PDB file of C-alpha atoms in Angstrom:
ATOM      1  CA  MET A   8     221.280-188.648 152.142  1.00 48.00           C
ATOM      2  CA  SER A   9     221.304-192.264 152.289  1.00 50.00           C
ATOM      3  CA  THR A  10     221.792-194.699 149.242  1.00 49.00           C
ATOM      4  CA  ASN A  11     217.299-194.796 149.258  1.00 54.00           C
ATOM      5  CA  GLN A  12     217.220-191.833 148.303  1.00 55.00           C
ATOM      6  CA  PRO A  13     218.517-190.485 145.185  1.00 50.00           C
ATOM      7  CA  ALA A  14     217.032-194.288 144.133  1.00 51.00           C
ATOM      8  CA  ALA A  15     213.550-193.218 145.583  1.00 52.00           C
ATOM      9  CA  LEU A  16     213.569-189.493 143.446  1.00 51.00           C
ATOM     10  CA  VAL A  17     214.286-190.727 140.313  1.00 51.00           C
ATOM     11  CA  ARG A  18     211.698-193.509 140.511  1.00 55.00           C
ATOM     12  CA  THR A  19     208.700-192.847 137.420  1.00 56.00           C
ATOM     13  CA  ALA A  20     207.682-193.860 134.633  1.00 59.00           C
ATOM     14  CA  GLN A  21     209.092-191.656 133.012  1.00 80.00           C
ATOM     15  CA  PRO A  22     213.299-192.166 133.914  1.00 83.00           C
ATOM     16  CA  GLN A  23     215.087-190.163 130.606  1.00 87.00           C
ATOM     17  CA  ALA A  24     212.808-186.997 131.614  1.00 91.00           C
ATOM     18  CA  MET A  25     214.617-187.275 135.039  1.00 93.00           C
ATOM     19  CA  LEU A  26     217.836-187.481 134.292  1.00 95.00           C
ATOM     20  CA  ARG A  27     217.317-185.383 131.820  1.00 95.00           C
ATOM     21  CA  ARG A  28     216.197-182.942 134.513  1.00 95.00           C
ATOM     22  CA  PHE A  29     218.801-183.371 137.135  1.00 96.00           C
ATOM     23  CA  LEU A  30     221.454-183.214 133.611  1.00 97.00           C
ATOM     24  CA  ALA A  31     220.084-179.534 132.994  1.00 97.00           C
ATOM     25  CA  LEU A  32     219.361-178.661 136.904  1.00 97.00           C
ATOM     26  CA  ASP A  33     223.218-178.902 137.263  1.00 98.00           C
ATOM     27  CA  ALA A  34     224.132-176.994 133.599  1.00 98.00           C
ATOM     28  CA  ALA A  35     221.493-174.297 135.614  1.00 98.00           C
ATOM     29  CA  VAL A  36     222.964-174.381 139.183  1.00 98.00           C
ATOM     30  CA  THR A  37     226.848-173.684 137.480  1.00 98.00           C
ATOM     31  CA  GLY A  38     226.264-172.308 134.912  1.00 98.00           C
ATOM     32  CA  ALA A  39     224.866-169.431 137.433  1.00 98.00           C
ATOM     33  CA  ASN A  40     227.984-169.945 139.519  1.00 97.00           C
ATOM     34  CA  ALA A  41     229.981-169.983 136.560  1.00 98.00           C
ATOM     35  CA  LEU A  42     228.409-166.204 136.216  1.00 98.00           C
ATOM     36  CA  ALA A  43     229.171-165.146 139.807  1.00 98.00           C
ATOM     37  CA  TYR A  44     232.668-166.097 139.600  1.00 98.00           C
ATOM     38  CA  LEU A  45     233.173-164.089 136.509  1.00 98.00           C
ATOM     39  CA  ALA A  46     231.161-160.757 136.666  1.00 98.00           C
ATOM     40  CA  LEU A  47     231.490-160.858 140.795  1.00 98.00           C
ATOM     41  CA  SER A  48     235.344-162.458 141.126  1.00 97.00           C
ATOM     42  CA  GLY A  49     236.432-159.425 143.074  1.00 97.00           C
ATOM     43  CA  PRO A  50     233.728-158.584 146.106  1.00 98.00           C
ATOM     44  CA  LEU A  51     233.337-162.312 145.962  1.00 98.00           C
ATOM     45  CA  GLY A  52     236.257-162.813 146.276  1.00 97.00           C
ATOM     46  CA  ARG A  53     237.124-160.407 149.620  1.00 97.00           C
ATOM     47  CA  LEU A  54     234.096-162.478 151.051  1.00 98.00           C
ATOM     48  CA  LEU A  55     235.107-166.170 150.442  1.00 97.00           C
ATOM     49  CA  GLY A  56     239.012-165.143 151.107  1.00 97.00           C
ATOM     50  CA  THR A  57     240.156-166.227 147.805  1.00 95.00           C
ATOM     51  CA  ASP A  58     242.386-164.699 144.856  1.00 95.00           C
ATOM     52  CA  SER A  59     240.023-163.415 141.836  1.00 96.00           C
ATOM     53  CA  GLY A  60     241.719-164.514 139.606  1.00 96.00           C
ATOM     54  CA  LEU A  61     241.675-168.062 141.111  1.00 96.00           C
ATOM     55  CA  LEU A  62     237.447-166.876 140.877  1.00 97.00           C
ATOM     56  CA  LEU A  63     238.127-166.022 137.334  1.00 98.00           C
ATOM     57  CA  ALA A  64     239.466-168.848 136.383  1.00 98.00           C
ATOM     58  CA  LEU A  65     236.524-171.431 138.387  1.00 97.00           C
ATOM     59  CA  GLY A  66     233.933-168.911 136.741  1.00 98.00           C
ATOM     60  CA  ALA A  67     235.492-169.614 132.591  1.00 98.00           C
ATOM     61  CA  PHE A  68     236.275-173.056 133.047  1.00 98.00           C
ATOM     62  CA  LEU A  69     232.321-173.529 135.460  1.00 98.00           C
ATOM     63  CA  ALA A  70     230.452-171.962 132.213  1.00 98.00           C
ATOM     64  CA  LEU A  71     232.299-174.160 129.392  1.00 98.00           C
ATOM     65  CA  TYR A  72     231.476-176.724 132.239  1.00 98.00           C
ATOM     66  CA  ALA A  73     227.783-175.984 132.186  1.00 98.00           C
ATOM     67  CA  ALA A  74     227.695-175.075 128.377  1.00 98.00           C
ATOM     68  CA  ALA A  75     228.576-179.182 128.203  1.00 98.00           C
ATOM     69  CA  VAL A  76     225.443-180.268 130.560  1.00 98.00           C
ATOM     70  CA  GLY A  77     223.133-178.023 129.382  1.00 98.00           C
ATOM     71  CA  LEU A  78     223.815-179.690 125.395  1.00 98.00           C
ATOM     72  CA  LEU A  79     223.975-183.448 127.043  1.00 97.00           C
ATOM     73  CA  ALA A  80     220.841-182.441 128.596  1.00 97.00           C
ATOM     74  CA  ALA A  81     218.914-181.463 125.867  1.00 97.00           C
ATOM     75  CA  ARG A  82     219.512-184.259 124.077  1.00 96.00           C
ATOM     76  CA  SER A  83     216.660-187.134 123.957  1.00 93.00           C
ATOM     77  CA  ARG A  84     217.991-189.080 125.469  1.00 94.00           C
ATOM     78  CA  PRO A  85     222.083-188.566 126.473  1.00 96.00           C
ATOM     79  CA  PRO A  86     224.612-190.922 126.193  1.00 96.00           C
ATOM     80  CA  ALA A  87     225.228-192.723 129.065  1.00 96.00           C
ATOM     81  CA  LEU A  88     229.324-192.387 128.363  1.00 97.00           C
ATOM     82  CA  GLY A  89     228.205-188.634 128.912  1.00 97.00           C
ATOM     83  CA  VAL A  90     226.347-189.032 131.497  1.00 97.00           C
ATOM     84  CA  ARG A  91     229.070-191.594 132.998  1.00 98.00           C
ATOM     85  CA  ALA A  92     231.398-188.491 132.706  1.00 98.00           C
ATOM     86  CA  VAL A  93     229.493-186.007 134.332  1.00 98.00           C
ATOM     87  CA  VAL A  94     229.094-188.149 137.073  1.00 98.00           C
ATOM     88  CA  GLU A  95     232.686-188.527 137.839  1.00 98.00           C
ATOM     89  CA  ALA A  96     233.316-185.339 136.910  1.00 98.00           C
ATOM     90  CA  ASN A  97     231.091-184.107 139.813  1.00 98.00           C
ATOM     91  CA  LEU A  98     232.072-186.522 141.992  1.00 98.00           C
ATOM     92  CA  ALA A  99     236.103-185.163 141.436  1.00 98.00           C
ATOM     93  CA  TRP A 100     234.845-181.807 142.009  1.00 98.00           C
ATOM     94  CA  ALA A 101     233.663-182.321 145.513  1.00 98.00           C
ATOM     95  CA  ALA A 102     236.058-184.302 146.391  1.00 98.00           C
ATOM     96  CA  LEU A 103     238.404-181.678 144.998  1.00 97.00           C
ATOM     97  CA  SER A 104     236.685-178.865 146.940  1.00 97.00           C
ATOM     98  CA  PHE A 105     236.983-180.974 150.202  1.00 97.00           C
ATOM     99  CA  ALA A 106     241.119-181.580 149.377  1.00 97.00           C
ATOM    100  CA  ALA A 107     241.741-178.384 148.091  1.00 96.00           C
ATOM    101  CA  LEU A 108     240.200-176.706 151.957  1.00 95.00           C
ATOM    102  CA  ALA A 109     242.290-179.624 154.177  1.00 95.00           C
ATOM    103  CA  LEU A 110     245.399-178.827 152.402  1.00 96.00           C
ATOM    104  CA  TRP A 111     245.498-175.581 150.573  1.00 92.00           C
ATOM    105  CA  LEU A 112     242.951-172.566 150.895  1.00 92.00           C
ATOM    106  CA  THR A 113     242.856-170.048 153.582  1.00 95.00           C
ATOM    107  CA  PRO A 114     238.924-169.292 153.164  1.00 97.00           C
ATOM    108  CA  THR A 115     236.843-166.726 155.811  1.00 97.00           C
ATOM    109  CA  THR A 116     234.589-168.417 158.002  1.00 97.00           C
ATOM    110  CA  ALA A 117     232.347-168.239 154.146  1.00 98.00           C
ATOM    111  CA  GLY A 118     234.626-169.258 152.091  1.00 97.00           C
ATOM    112  CA  ALA A 119     234.628-172.814 154.193  1.00 97.00           C
ATOM    113  CA  VAL A 120     230.467-172.888 154.635  1.00 98.00           C
ATOM    114  CA  TRP A 121     230.442-172.695 150.718  1.00 97.00           C
ATOM    115  CA  THR A 122     232.834-174.568 150.362  1.00 97.00           C
ATOM    116  CA  VAL A 123     231.561-177.345 151.665  1.00 98.00           C
ATOM    117  CA  LEU A 124     227.988-176.609 151.090  1.00 97.00           C
ATOM    118  CA  GLN A 125     228.784-176.028 146.971  1.00 97.00           C
ATOM    119  CA  ALA A 126     230.821-179.467 147.455  1.00 98.00           C
ATOM    120  CA  LEU A 127     227.251-181.675 148.314  1.00 98.00           C
ATOM    121  CA  VAL A 128     225.318-180.129 145.975  1.00 97.00           C
ATOM    122  CA  VAL A 129     227.590-181.200 143.261  1.00 98.00           C
ATOM    123  CA  ALA A 130     227.594-184.756 145.149  1.00 98.00           C
ATOM    124  CA  ALA A 131     224.510-184.560 145.129  1.00 97.00           C
ATOM    125  CA  PHE A 132     224.289-184.170 141.663  1.00 97.00           C
ATOM    126  CA  ALA A 133     226.259-187.057 140.759  1.00 97.00           C
ATOM    127  CA  LEU A 134     223.881-189.830 143.180  1.00 96.00           C
ATOM    128  CA  LEU A 135     220.926-188.394 141.187  1.00 95.00           C
ATOM    129  CA  GLN A 136     222.388-188.570 137.818  1.00 96.00           C
ATOM    130  CA  HIS A 137     223.638-191.684 138.397  1.00 96.00           C
ATOM    131  CA  ALA A 138     220.665-193.091 140.323  1.00 93.00           C
ATOM    132  CA  ALA A 139     218.519-192.047 137.207  1.00 93.00           C
ATOM    133  CA  LEU A 140     221.304-193.566 134.815  1.00 94.00           C
ATOM    134  CA  ARG A 141     220.967-196.596 136.430  1.00 93.00           C
ATOM    135  CA  ALA A 142     216.761-196.079 136.474  1.00 91.00           C
ATOM    136  CA  ARG A 143     216.788-195.003 132.807  1.00 86.00           C
ATOM    137  CA  GLN A 144     218.757-198.525 131.728  1.00 82.00           C
ATOM    138  CA  GLY A 145     216.874-200.282 134.283  1.00 78.00           C
ATOM    139  CA  SER A 146     213.795-199.848 132.202  1.00 64.00           C
ATOM    140  CA  SER A 147     215.350-200.058 128.779  1.00 55.00           C
ATOM    141  CA  VAL A 148     215.981-203.834 129.104  1.00 41.00           C
TER     142      VAL A 148
END
């Protein structure tokens, strides 16, 4: 994704609405991932080559994170500090996913593909949220 593509996606007469949508989508995707990890940790652990205990812990963390992002998205004007925290957390998650894959995880092929794909999706959320926040700040000046 080029640096202009996220900005193009948020160019709208209502940058506030786009910011809230990107936050809400992040919360929904993260929440679905959390539920899958919590409800299916055993089968997913075998498929991905990951310990089911790790998936349970990640599922619990992601459920809390999704709820927090969802609460932020529900605000009529999410505070910039909160949005920046989500952007930074998403970037950290993506970076840690790649580091874990390179340094200590030994997943199956499906697990390696899943780790890369989810890291890219999370990084894309961060870029979109950052661009929407900047667009919102630019429109309120």
